[in-house]
Each structure stands twice: as C-alpha cells, then as structure tokens.
Tab-separated table of C-alpha atoms and ligand atoms in Angstrom:
chain	number	residue	atom	x	y	z
A	1	MET	CA	110.687	87.865	90.254
A	2	SER	CA	107.851	89.133	89.479
A	3	GLU	CA	105.670	88.998	86.406
A	4	LYS	CA	106.296	92.319	84.969
A	5	PRO	CA	110.379	93.296	83.880
A	6	TRP	CA	111.325	95.752	86.923
A	7	HIS	CA	112.084	98.832	85.475
A	8	MET	CA	116.070	100.503	84.306
A	9	ALA	CA	116.634	102.143	87.987
A	10	THR	CA	116.001	98.469	89.781
A	11	ALA	CA	117.172	96.137	87.771
A	12	ALA	CA	120.505	98.402	88.258
A	13	VAL	CA	119.595	97.895	92.090
A	14	HIS	CA	118.529	94.059	92.232
A	15	ALA	CA	119.962	92.185	89.790
A	16	GLY	CA	122.666	89.634	90.009
A	17	ARG	CA	121.417	90.244	93.873
A	18	GLU	CA	118.057	88.893	93.495
A	19	ASP	CA	118.936	85.892	96.897
A	20	LEU	CA	120.838	88.037	99.390
A	21	VAL	CA	117.993	87.986	101.081
A	22	GLU	CA	117.093	84.321	101.009
A	23	ASN	CA	120.835	83.709	102.313
A	24	GLY	CA	120.462	86.066	104.587
A	25	VAL	CA	123.349	88.695	103.954
A	26	HIS	CA	123.463	92.233	102.318
A	27	ALA	CA	126.355	93.046	100.695
A	28	VAL	CA	127.318	90.764	97.644
A	29	PRO	CA	129.955	87.942	99.068
A	30	ILE	CA	133.372	87.637	97.575
A	31	ASP	CA	133.718	84.451	96.509
A	32	LEU	CA	137.777	83.648	95.749
A	33	SER	CA	138.381	80.304	95.616
A	34	THR	CA	140.678	79.663	93.258
A	35	THR	CA	140.308	75.943	93.600
A	36	ASN	CA	136.291	74.037	95.416
A	37	PRO	CA	135.926	70.680	97.201
A	38	LEU	CA	134.516	67.481	94.815
A	39	ARG	CA	132.235	65.852	95.685
A	40	ASP	CA	133.654	62.266	94.096
A	41	VAL	CA	135.774	61.258	90.886
A	42	GLU	CA	132.137	61.095	89.108
A	43	SER	CA	130.666	64.080	89.657
A	44	GLY	CA	133.920	66.036	89.868
A	45	GLY	CA	134.299	65.000	86.145
A	46	ARG	CA	130.896	65.316	84.859
A	47	SER	CA	130.882	69.140	85.939
A	48	TYR	CA	134.051	69.713	84.290
A	49	GLU	CA	133.487	68.649	81.658
A	50	ASN	CA	130.360	70.663	81.780
A	51	LEU	CA	131.316	74.358	82.335
A	52	ALA	CA	135.417	73.312	79.822
A	53	THR	CA	132.728	72.902	77.133
A	54	GLY	CA	130.950	76.708	78.124
A	55	GLY	CA	127.926	74.758	80.442
A	56	ARG	CA	126.933	77.042	83.433
A	57	PRO	CA	126.474	75.398	86.576
A	58	SER	CA	123.919	73.524	88.252
A	59	SER	CA	122.730	74.331	92.351
A	60	GLY	CA	125.243	71.606	94.181
A	61	ASP	CA	127.707	71.244	91.092
A	62	SER	CA	131.166	71.684	92.046
A	63	ALA	CA	132.298	75.010	90.177
A	64	VAL	CA	136.088	73.139	90.128
A	65	TYR	CA	138.371	75.549	89.086
A	66	ARG	CA	137.566	79.525	89.565
A	67	ARG	CA	139.222	79.930	85.741
A	68	LEU	CA	136.835	77.671	84.544
A	69	TRP	CA	133.283	79.337	86.673
A	70	ASN	CA	132.789	82.201	89.539
A	71	PRO	CA	130.162	82.936	91.739
A	72	THR	CA	130.977	86.990	91.856
A	73	VAL	CA	131.688	86.793	88.800
A	74	ALA	CA	128.594	85.117	87.815
A	75	ARG	CA	126.554	87.789	89.541
A	76	LEU	CA	127.925	90.460	87.429
A	77	GLU	CA	127.604	88.882	84.028
A	78	SER	CA	123.410	87.941	85.157
A	79	ALA	CA	123.236	91.610	86.122
A	80	VAL	CA	124.533	93.381	83.058
A	81	ALA	CA	122.936	90.428	80.908
A	82	LEU	CA	119.446	91.631	82.700
A	83	LEU	CA	120.071	95.947	82.006
A	84	GLU	CA	121.044	95.031	78.668
A	85	CYS	CA	117.947	92.294	77.990
A	86	PRO	CA	115.180	93.930	75.793
A	87	ALA	CA	111.871	94.203	76.335
A	88	GLY	CA	110.099	90.791	75.146
A	89	ARG	CA	112.735	89.009	75.243
A	90	ASP	CA	113.604	85.094	76.769
A	91	THR	CA	115.668	87.174	79.656
A	92	ASP	CA	117.201	83.114	79.828
A	93	ASP	CA	118.718	83.486	76.362
A	94	VAL	CA	120.343	86.718	77.109
A	95	GLN	CA	123.659	86.121	78.445
A	96	GLY	CA	126.361	88.337	80.107
A	97	VAL	CA	130.218	86.967	79.584
A	98	ALA	CA	132.584	88.564	81.361
A	99	PHE	CA	137.104	88.940	80.894
A	100	GLY	CA	139.274	90.717	83.317
A	101	THR	CA	138.772	93.955	80.022
A	102	GLY	CA	136.727	95.298	77.717
A	103	MET	CA	139.904	94.572	74.599
A	104	ALA	CA	140.129	90.157	76.031
A	105	ALA	CA	135.995	90.577	75.292
A	106	ILE	CA	136.249	92.208	72.116
A	107	ALA	CA	139.826	89.430	71.117
A	108	ALA	CA	137.827	86.903	72.740
A	109	VAL	CA	134.171	87.607	70.107
A	110	LEU	CA	136.691	87.716	66.767
A	111	THR	CA	138.843	84.604	67.934
A	112	ASP	CA	135.046	83.168	67.927
A	113	CYS	CA	134.930	84.164	64.526
A	114	VAL	CA	138.375	82.848	63.294
A	115	ARG	CA	137.052	79.393	65.186
A	116	VAL	CA	133.975	78.597	63.535
A	117	GLY	CA	135.330	79.406	59.912
A	118	LYS	CA	133.670	82.680	59.396
A	119	PRO	CA	137.757	84.889	60.163
A	120	HIS	CA	136.196	88.273	57.502
A	121	ILE	CA	135.002	91.095	60.013
A	122	VAL	CA	133.777	94.155	58.343
A	123	ALA	CA	133.997	96.955	60.578
A	124	VAL	CA	133.073	100.899	60.565
A	125	ARG	CA	134.839	102.813	61.889
A	126	PRO	CA	135.531	104.824	63.866
A	127	LEU	CA	136.507	103.084	66.125
A	128	TYR	CA	138.269	102.429	69.945
A	129	GLY	CA	141.720	102.850	68.810
A	130	GLY	CA	142.427	99.466	70.728
A	131	THR	CA	140.030	97.730	68.895
A	132	ASP	CA	140.867	99.917	65.129
A	133	HIS	CA	144.304	98.569	66.046
A	134	LEU	CA	142.930	94.357	66.685
A	135	LEU	CA	141.359	94.515	63.547
A	136	GLU	CA	144.131	96.012	61.138
A	137	HIS	CA	146.573	94.289	62.274
A	138	SER	CA	144.515	90.688	62.111
A	139	ILE	CA	146.782	89.971	65.368
A	140	LEU	CA	143.792	86.310	66.223
A	141	GLY	CA	143.972	85.764	62.201
A	142	THR	CA	140.663	87.767	61.291
A	143	GLU	CA	139.926	89.914	58.123
A	144	VAL	CA	139.313	93.142	58.060
A	145	THR	CA	137.657	95.479	55.814
A	146	PHE	CA	136.384	98.815	56.752
A	147	ALA	CA	132.873	99.674	55.468
A	148	ALA	CA	130.516	103.018	55.815
A	149	ALA	CA	127.733	101.541	57.019
A	150	GLU	CA	125.820	101.798	53.785
A	151	ASP	CA	128.322	99.963	52.292
A	152	VAL	CA	128.047	97.688	55.054
A	153	ALA	CA	126.090	94.704	53.358
A	154	ALA	CA	128.431	95.475	49.629
A	155	ALA	CA	131.332	94.625	51.399
A	156	ILE	CA	130.085	91.448	53.131
A	157	THR	CA	131.395	87.252	52.093
A	158	GLU	CA	130.722	84.000	52.720
A	159	ARG	CA	133.382	83.984	54.669
A	160	THR	CA	131.901	87.434	57.103
A	161	GLY	CA	132.241	85.798	60.167
A	162	LEU	CA	130.603	89.249	62.145
A	163	VAL	CA	130.312	93.340	61.632
A	164	VAL	CA	131.455	95.686	64.415
A	165	CYS	CA	130.461	99.296	64.909
A	166	GLU	CA	130.643	101.014	67.892
A	167	SER	CA	127.164	103.932	68.169
A	168	PRO	CA	128.297	106.502	70.105
A	169	GLY	CA	131.371	105.733	68.087
A	170	ASN	CA	134.896	107.286	69.516
A	171	PRO	CA	136.064	109.740	69.972
A	172	THR	CA	133.699	112.247	68.084
A	173	LEU	CA	130.331	110.268	69.099
A	174	ASP	CA	128.902	109.703	65.234
A	175	LEU	CA	125.590	108.110	66.150
A	176	ILE	CA	125.005	103.994	63.952
A	177	ASP	CA	121.134	103.442	62.639
A	178	ILE	CA	121.924	99.953	64.199
A	179	ALA	CA	118.184	98.403	63.019
A	180	ALA	CA	119.145	100.086	59.675
A	181	LEU	CA	123.081	98.423	60.396
A	182	ALA	CA	121.372	94.918	61.450
A	183	ARG	CA	119.248	95.151	58.672
A	184	ALA	CA	122.449	95.392	56.196
A	185	CYS	CA	123.595	92.071	57.927
A	186	GLY	CA	121.181	90.087	56.902
A	187	ASP	CA	122.431	86.568	58.968
A	188	VAL	CA	125.617	87.831	60.189
A	189	PRO	CA	125.666	88.523	63.318
A	190	LEU	CA	126.161	92.491	64.192
A	191	MET	CA	128.721	92.763	67.829
A	192	VAL	CA	128.002	97.427	69.626
A	193	ASP	CA	129.959	98.099	71.845
A	194	ASN	CA	127.721	99.650	73.708
A	195	THR	CA	130.345	101.137	76.474
A	196	PHE	CA	129.582	104.838	75.646
A	197	ALA	CA	125.951	104.210	76.135
A	198	THR	CA	125.249	101.879	78.683
A	199	PRO	CA	122.076	99.790	78.392
A	200	VAL	CA	120.559	102.693	80.694
A	201	LEU	CA	120.395	105.123	77.466
A	202	GLN	CA	120.848	102.005	74.388
A	203	LYS	CA	119.643	98.307	74.589
A	204	PRO	CA	121.516	97.515	71.006
A	205	LEU	CA	119.584	93.702	71.535
A	206	ALA	CA	116.671	95.572	71.109
A	207	TRP	CA	117.665	96.671	67.258
A	208	GLY	CA	118.642	93.803	66.133
A	209	ALA	CA	122.333	93.459	66.851
A	210	SER	CA	123.416	90.052	68.442
A	211	ILE	CA	126.489	90.938	70.443
A	212	VAL	CA	126.619	93.786	73.362
A	213	VAL	CA	129.881	94.336	74.008
A	214	HIS	CA	131.097	97.161	77.172
A	215	SER	CA	134.654	98.589	79.120
A	216	ALA	CA	132.924	97.225	82.041
A	217	THR	CA	135.569	99.787	83.406
A	218	LYS	CA	133.830	102.871	82.058
A	219	TYR	CA	130.535	103.583	83.774
A	220	ILE	CA	129.364	100.242	84.411
A	221	GLY	CA	132.121	101.376	86.924
A	222	GLY	CA	132.550	104.304	87.252
A	223	HIS	CA	134.438	104.411	90.228
A	224	GLY	CA	138.199	104.237	87.730
A	225	ASP	CA	138.824	101.684	90.319
A	226	ALA	CA	138.315	98.015	88.703
A	227	MET	CA	138.469	96.345	84.474
A	228	GLY	CA	136.439	94.032	82.704
A	229	GLY	CA	134.631	93.461	80.153
A	230	ILE	CA	131.236	92.278	78.711
A	231	VAL	CA	130.065	90.182	76.468
A	232	VAL	CA	126.015	90.076	76.776
A	233	THR	CA	125.016	87.871	73.468
A	234	ASP	CA	122.173	84.525	73.016
A	235	SER	CA	122.411	81.300	74.968
A	236	ALA	CA	124.671	79.656	72.036
A	237	THR	CA	127.288	82.649	71.296
A	238	ALA	CA	127.384	82.816	75.123
A	239	THR	CA	128.269	78.766	75.858
A	240	ARG	CA	130.990	79.365	72.918
A	241	LEU	CA	132.324	81.910	73.932
A	242	ARG	CA	132.422	80.634	78.135
A	243	ALA	CA	134.390	77.434	77.202
A	244	LEU	CA	136.893	79.596	75.467
A	245	ARG	CA	137.623	81.647	78.195
A	246	ALA	CA	138.003	78.534	79.795
A	247	ILE	CA	140.511	77.266	77.764
A	248	THR	CA	142.489	80.484	77.123
A	249	GLY	CA	142.125	82.155	80.449
A	250	GLY	CA	140.225	85.361	80.082
A	251	LEU	CA	138.054	85.541	83.392
A	252	LEU	CA	137.399	88.597	84.977
A	253	ASP	CA	138.532	87.854	89.484
A	254	PRO	CA	136.186	88.751	91.424
A	255	PHE	CA	137.060	90.562	93.275
A	256	SER	CA	136.339	93.405	90.357
A	257	ALA	CA	133.068	92.033	89.632
A	258	TYR	CA	132.373	92.940	92.949
A	259	LEU	CA	133.736	96.894	92.812
A	260	LEU	CA	131.477	96.273	88.776
A	261	LEU	CA	128.413	94.783	90.813
A	262	ARG	CA	128.758	97.785	93.175
A	263	GLY	CA	128.743	100.815	90.212
A	264	LEU	CA	125.570	99.180	89.009
A	265	PRO	CA	123.184	100.071	91.327
A	266	THR	CA	124.379	104.201	91.050
A	267	LEU	CA	124.512	104.137	86.703
A	268	PRO	CA	120.708	105.317	86.282
A	269	ILE	CA	120.623	108.219	88.220
A	270	ARG	CA	125.098	108.511	86.972
A	271	ILE	CA	124.185	108.758	84.118
A	272	ARG	CA	120.908	110.741	83.569
A	273	GLN	CA	123.023	113.332	86.270
A	274	GLN	CA	126.624	113.305	84.384
A	275	GLN	CA	124.540	113.854	80.883
A	276	GLU	CA	122.520	116.483	82.500
A	277	ASN	CA	126.383	118.795	82.935
A	278	ALA	CA	127.085	117.888	79.497
A	279	MET	CA	124.432	119.107	77.836
A	280	HIS	CA	125.295	122.570	79.563
A	281	LEU	CA	129.303	121.929	79.261
A	282	ALA	CA	128.110	121.294	75.495
A	283	ALA	CA	125.846	124.925	75.102
A	284	TRP	CA	128.266	126.348	76.889
A	285	PHE	CA	131.571	125.234	74.724
A	286	ALA	CA	129.625	126.558	71.864
A	287	THR	CA	129.891	130.182	72.871
A	288	ARG	CA	133.299	130.267	72.775
A	289	ALA	CA	135.821	131.632	70.151
A	290	GLU	CA	138.278	129.686	70.897
A	291	VAL	CA	136.087	125.850	69.844
A	292	GLU	CA	135.180	125.633	66.448
A	293	ARG	CA	133.332	122.732	66.655
A	294	VAL	CA	131.644	120.492	69.175
A	295	TYR	CA	130.854	117.158	69.271
A	296	TYR	CA	127.536	115.375	70.567
A	297	PRO	CA	124.816	113.628	69.696
A	298	GLY	CA	122.125	115.692	68.614
A	299	VAL	CA	124.089	118.600	68.246
A	300	HIS	CA	124.560	119.177	64.398
A	301	ALA	CA	121.111	119.071	62.744
A	302	ASP	CA	122.422	115.815	59.928
A	303	GLU	CA	120.487	112.368	60.591
A	304	SER	CA	121.667	110.411	62.463
A	305	ALA	CA	120.349	113.565	65.316
A	306	GLU	CA	116.597	111.800	65.295
A	307	LEU	CA	118.540	108.695	66.741
A	308	VAL	CA	118.029	110.585	70.198
A	309	GLY	CA	115.280	109.983	71.073
A	310	THR	CA	114.337	107.221	69.516
A	311	GLN	CA	117.636	104.433	69.047
A	312	MET	CA	119.422	106.882	72.091
A	313	SER	CA	117.105	107.744	75.222
A	314	GLY	CA	118.966	110.611	75.657
A	315	PRO	CA	122.868	112.129	74.326
A	316	GLY	CA	124.872	110.968	77.143
A	317	ALA	CA	128.137	112.231	79.302
A	318	VAL	CA	130.928	111.592	76.494
A	319	LEU	CA	131.717	115.364	73.908
A	320	ALA	CA	134.874	116.370	71.998
A	321	ILE	CA	135.171	119.944	71.358
A	322	GLU	CA	137.990	121.226	67.931
A	323	LEU	CA	140.340	124.126	69.078
A	324	ALA	CA	140.859	126.704	66.573
A	325	GLY	CA	143.812	126.857	67.167
A	326	GLY	CA	144.591	122.972	66.347
A	327	TYR	CA	147.341	120.960	68.197
A	328	ASP	CA	148.908	122.872	69.974
A	329	SER	CA	145.771	124.712	71.524
A	330	ALA	CA	145.118	122.158	72.077
A	331	ALA	CA	147.562	120.400	73.680
A	332	ARG	CA	148.258	123.955	75.811
A	333	LEU	CA	144.157	123.529	77.293
A	334	CYS	CA	144.928	119.518	78.913
A	335	SER	CA	147.479	121.620	81.073
A	336	GLN	CA	146.329	124.708	81.864
A	337	LEU	CA	143.108	122.482	83.425
A	338	THR	CA	143.327	122.169	86.931
A	339	LEU	CA	139.570	120.972	88.428
A	340	VAL	CA	139.585	118.767	84.824
A	341	THR	CA	141.991	115.686	84.878
A	342	HIS	CA	144.132	114.782	82.111
A	343	ALA	CA	144.123	111.562	81.335
A	344	VAL	CA	142.890	108.517	79.441
A	345	SER	CA	139.559	106.636	80.254
A	346	LEU	CA	135.971	107.592	80.709
A	347	GLY	CA	132.730	106.494	82.978
A	348	GLY	CA	133.823	107.169	85.913
A	349	PHE	CA	131.930	110.393	88.542
A	350	ASP	CA	134.751	113.275	87.830
A	351	THR	CA	135.511	114.472	84.389
A	352	LEU	CA	138.551	113.860	82.185
A	353	ILE	CA	140.391	115.684	79.437
A	354	GLN	CA	142.015	113.715	76.132
A	355	HIS	CA	143.184	113.654	72.464
A	356	PRO	CA	142.622	110.935	71.421
A	357	ALA	CA	144.702	111.802	68.116
A	358	ALA	CA	148.061	111.232	70.624
A	359	LEU	CA	147.606	108.395	73.029
A	360	THR	CA	143.401	106.246	72.780
A	361	HIS	CA	143.871	106.462	68.979
A	362	ARG	CA	147.509	107.131	68.450
A	363	PRO	CA	147.729	102.856	67.375
A	364	VAL	CA	144.555	103.939	64.237
A	365	ALA	CA	145.633	104.362	60.772
A	366	ALA	CA	146.360	107.930	59.171
A	367	GLU	CA	143.283	108.078	57.116
A	368	ALA	CA	141.174	107.155	60.163
A	369	LYS	CA	142.941	108.979	62.657
A	370	PRO	CA	140.763	112.377	64.462
A	371	GLY	CA	142.212	115.860	64.355
A	372	GLY	CA	144.991	117.699	66.009
A	373	GLY	CA	142.316	119.746	67.306
A	374	ILE	CA	140.033	117.177	68.986
A	375	LEU	CA	139.952	116.721	72.905
A	376	ARG	CA	137.366	114.177	74.203
A	377	ILE	CA	135.149	115.271	77.352
A	378	SER	CA	133.923	112.591	80.056
A	379	VAL	CA	132.107	114.411	81.669
A	380	GLY	CA	131.834	113.866	85.642
A	381	LEU	CA	129.865	114.815	88.223
A	382	GLU	CA	130.718	117.693	89.606
A	383	HIS	CA	128.454	121.182	89.449
A	384	THR	CA	128.931	122.644	86.067
A	385	ASP	CA	130.091	126.124	86.998
A	386	ASP	CA	133.615	125.141	88.933
A	387	VAL	CA	134.016	122.770	85.646
A	388	ILE	CA	133.209	125.905	83.384
A	389	ALA	CA	135.152	127.634	85.947
A	390	ASP	CA	138.660	125.586	84.437
A	391	PHE	CA	138.320	125.786	81.513
A	392	THR	CA	137.069	129.215	81.652
A	393	GLN	CA	140.668	129.901	83.090
A	394	ALA	CA	142.091	127.144	80.956
A	395	PHE	CA	141.380	129.310	77.984
A	396	ALA	CA	142.513	132.698	79.167
B	1	PLP	C1	137.577	100.723	76.179
B	1	PLP	C2	136.987	101.007	75.691
B	1	PLP	C3	138.110	99.774	75.450
B	1	PLP	C4	138.190	99.013	76.344
B	1	PLP	O1	138.101	98.348	77.470
B	1	PLP	P1	139.273	97.960	78.144
B	1	PLP	O2	139.167	97.844	79.800
B	1	PLP	O3	140.237	98.692	78.163
B	1	PLP	O4	139.542	97.065	78.001
B	1	PLP	C5	136.777	99.185	74.231
B	1	PLP	N1	135.963	99.802	73.911
B	1	PLP	C6	135.643	100.717	74.584
B	1	PLP	C7	134.442	102.108	73.800
B	1	PLP	C8	135.863	101.774	75.057
B	1	PLP	O5	135.997	102.521	75.591
C-alpha cells in the first residue's frame, strides 16, 4: 500500500482485497472450512493457544477450527477497520471483530465489561430497541443508568465500564456531539453505534470514541440479504473480544462475510445517492399538511444542526415523519404504499417504511418509546419522483 492513506472511495473498493492480484484471483475467495489441517501437534497446539486467547495467526499458522478464525471473515474485518480508521492513527491498532449479527457484536462488548469487572453501563437514549432492551433488563449481568448526554459525567462511577450512544439516534435521528461526550467519559470507553452514518459520513474514532459498532446487516451489506455485526476498536480490546467470540461462538459465517464485503465498494456511492434522495424527500414531506414534523439531521435549528457538515459530513439517508393524524394515520399509510415496502430494517437499496413504536422499538420502556404517529423511512435508490408519487397516492 502507498504511504498516503487512500481516499474513502478507493479504500471501499480495495480494502480486504489487497492480495488478490498476487494470488491470481479477482473475486474474494470464500473459505468454508470448518477445520484446518495441522502440520504437527506442537505447532497446532501453539496456533490453538494463540487464537483461543484472541491472537491473530501469523502466515503459515493453521487456523485450527473455524470458530477461532476464518480468512474470509478476516478480510471483512480489516476492510471495515480501515474505513473507520481516523487519519493519522496507526492502522494496526484499529481492528475489526465480526459477529453473526449486530446484536451479537453489541452483546460481546457488554459481556467484556462484565468480564473485566466493570459491569455498570451508562447509556444515552434513544437507542436501537434491541440494545435498549438488552441494557434495561440486565440480560448479560450489566447494570444500566440511562442518562442524557449532558448528565453522563455525573452518572459515571468507578464500576462503569462503558458509555453507550448512537448518533444519529434511532428512530428520530437525534445527533450527539461525540467529542463532547468522549470528554465527559474521561477514561471510560465510549461505544458509538455507527450503523446509520457509516464511516462514509462519520468516523467516531476521530472524535474520541473508543469502540465503534455496526449492524453490517444495514448499509455495509446494503442489499438486504446478509446479516452481520462488527466492532472496530483498539488492538487490546479487539484481542479480548476475539477471545470471547472464540469461546461463545459468535463468529460471522464466511458466506455472509463475502456478501458484506461485496457491499463495500458501492457503499460511498450508495450513501451519496440515497442521501440526496432523502434530502429531496425530507423537503417534500415538510410541504405536506399530513406531516406534522420531519425528523432529519439538520432540519431543525437546534444546537445539533451544526454537527452536520462537521462531525457528520451529511445528514444520511434515514428520516422519520410524524403524522398529524397520529397512530391511525401512520398505520393506514404503511398499508397504502405500493412501491415503498412496509418492513423493518434499513440501509438497503430500496425504500422501506416501518412503525418504530409497534415494531423495532416495541421492547422499549413506555417513557422512552417513540410516539405512535412516527414512521421511520430508510430512503433507497429509486427515483424520488416515483417514491413521492407513491406517498401522494397513499396520503390520498
Ligand atoms: C439493526 C440495528 C442493530 C442490530 O443489528 P442486527 O444485525 O439486526 O442484530 C443495532 N443497532 C442499530 C442502530 C440497528 O439499526
């Protein structure tokens, strides 16, 4: 690789594929081995020990058993880590650890806090419904304090192992000043769920976060056909997470790793076009009497608006609308749309709409649940004229 770091568009195309030419192939090989031949007992034992304690294999080492290590998964890990690595940071100290789903990735980070004896988590709402539920019910033995971003410093105790936030938040796209929050965390690691922004729009590590997580199921894959989760963090934390993954069995499967890696080259261009479409749609919704409020980063002149263009290079491609007619109108709209698909999830090439209070945020406590008139829209690659026509007929 050249001295100068690649631009995002180049990194998205080439990361994880650096050795393909040298190996005489053009497509990423999928290694489906569940077990790997061992040279001899001595070196096999050493490889096992290294991988089971979170190490990475040196060239020539056996991968031993797929749950410990898979080369196709490792390609995705190094690619996403490169995309999340801030300028000037040693790329060797920024590592990806991939899991079967986004929730498995988040669960591993929380379990690590319990393991190192710091089970108290401070969490800033709103959060993805699954993350909120996992924390609220202490399923992994964590203890949670939910706090507003400005109250995080006061909520931290000596047992606090992690501060958790999302920006933009799900589903109302609230933005958090990551640098300010990281300062408030002091020595406590800050985990940012970067699923909505992706590294194309925002690199939380550059603003002081210690851990980035993704549901790769969303924009990274981008095609609605593969699930995965990935944590990007420093090498010491990544080593502990790999050891935890090896023993709890959360490894991503190699075929999904292949599909997620196949999504990466088009990630910057998908985000750019979907964002342009979302900006167009947000402006159109703002003209409609049926829509009481549009939730989209930068639309409202609050203090978070200035984070668009700095912390986050653009507003992204997810927005939410609150209907004047409340729950009944929202429920009716979902059933009337014909081009836009009524389905949970986001970040794929097609436009999806869903009702957070009834679906993704169903497990969230009443005081933190989104309003019944709110619908979340993940804007896709269709021509906006066709999407607007569908909403127009559905409103009618
Ligand atoms: C979907 C999602 C998750 C969970 O990811 P899965 O891959 O579904 O397990 C976590 N955080 C955010 C922001 C999400 O949108």
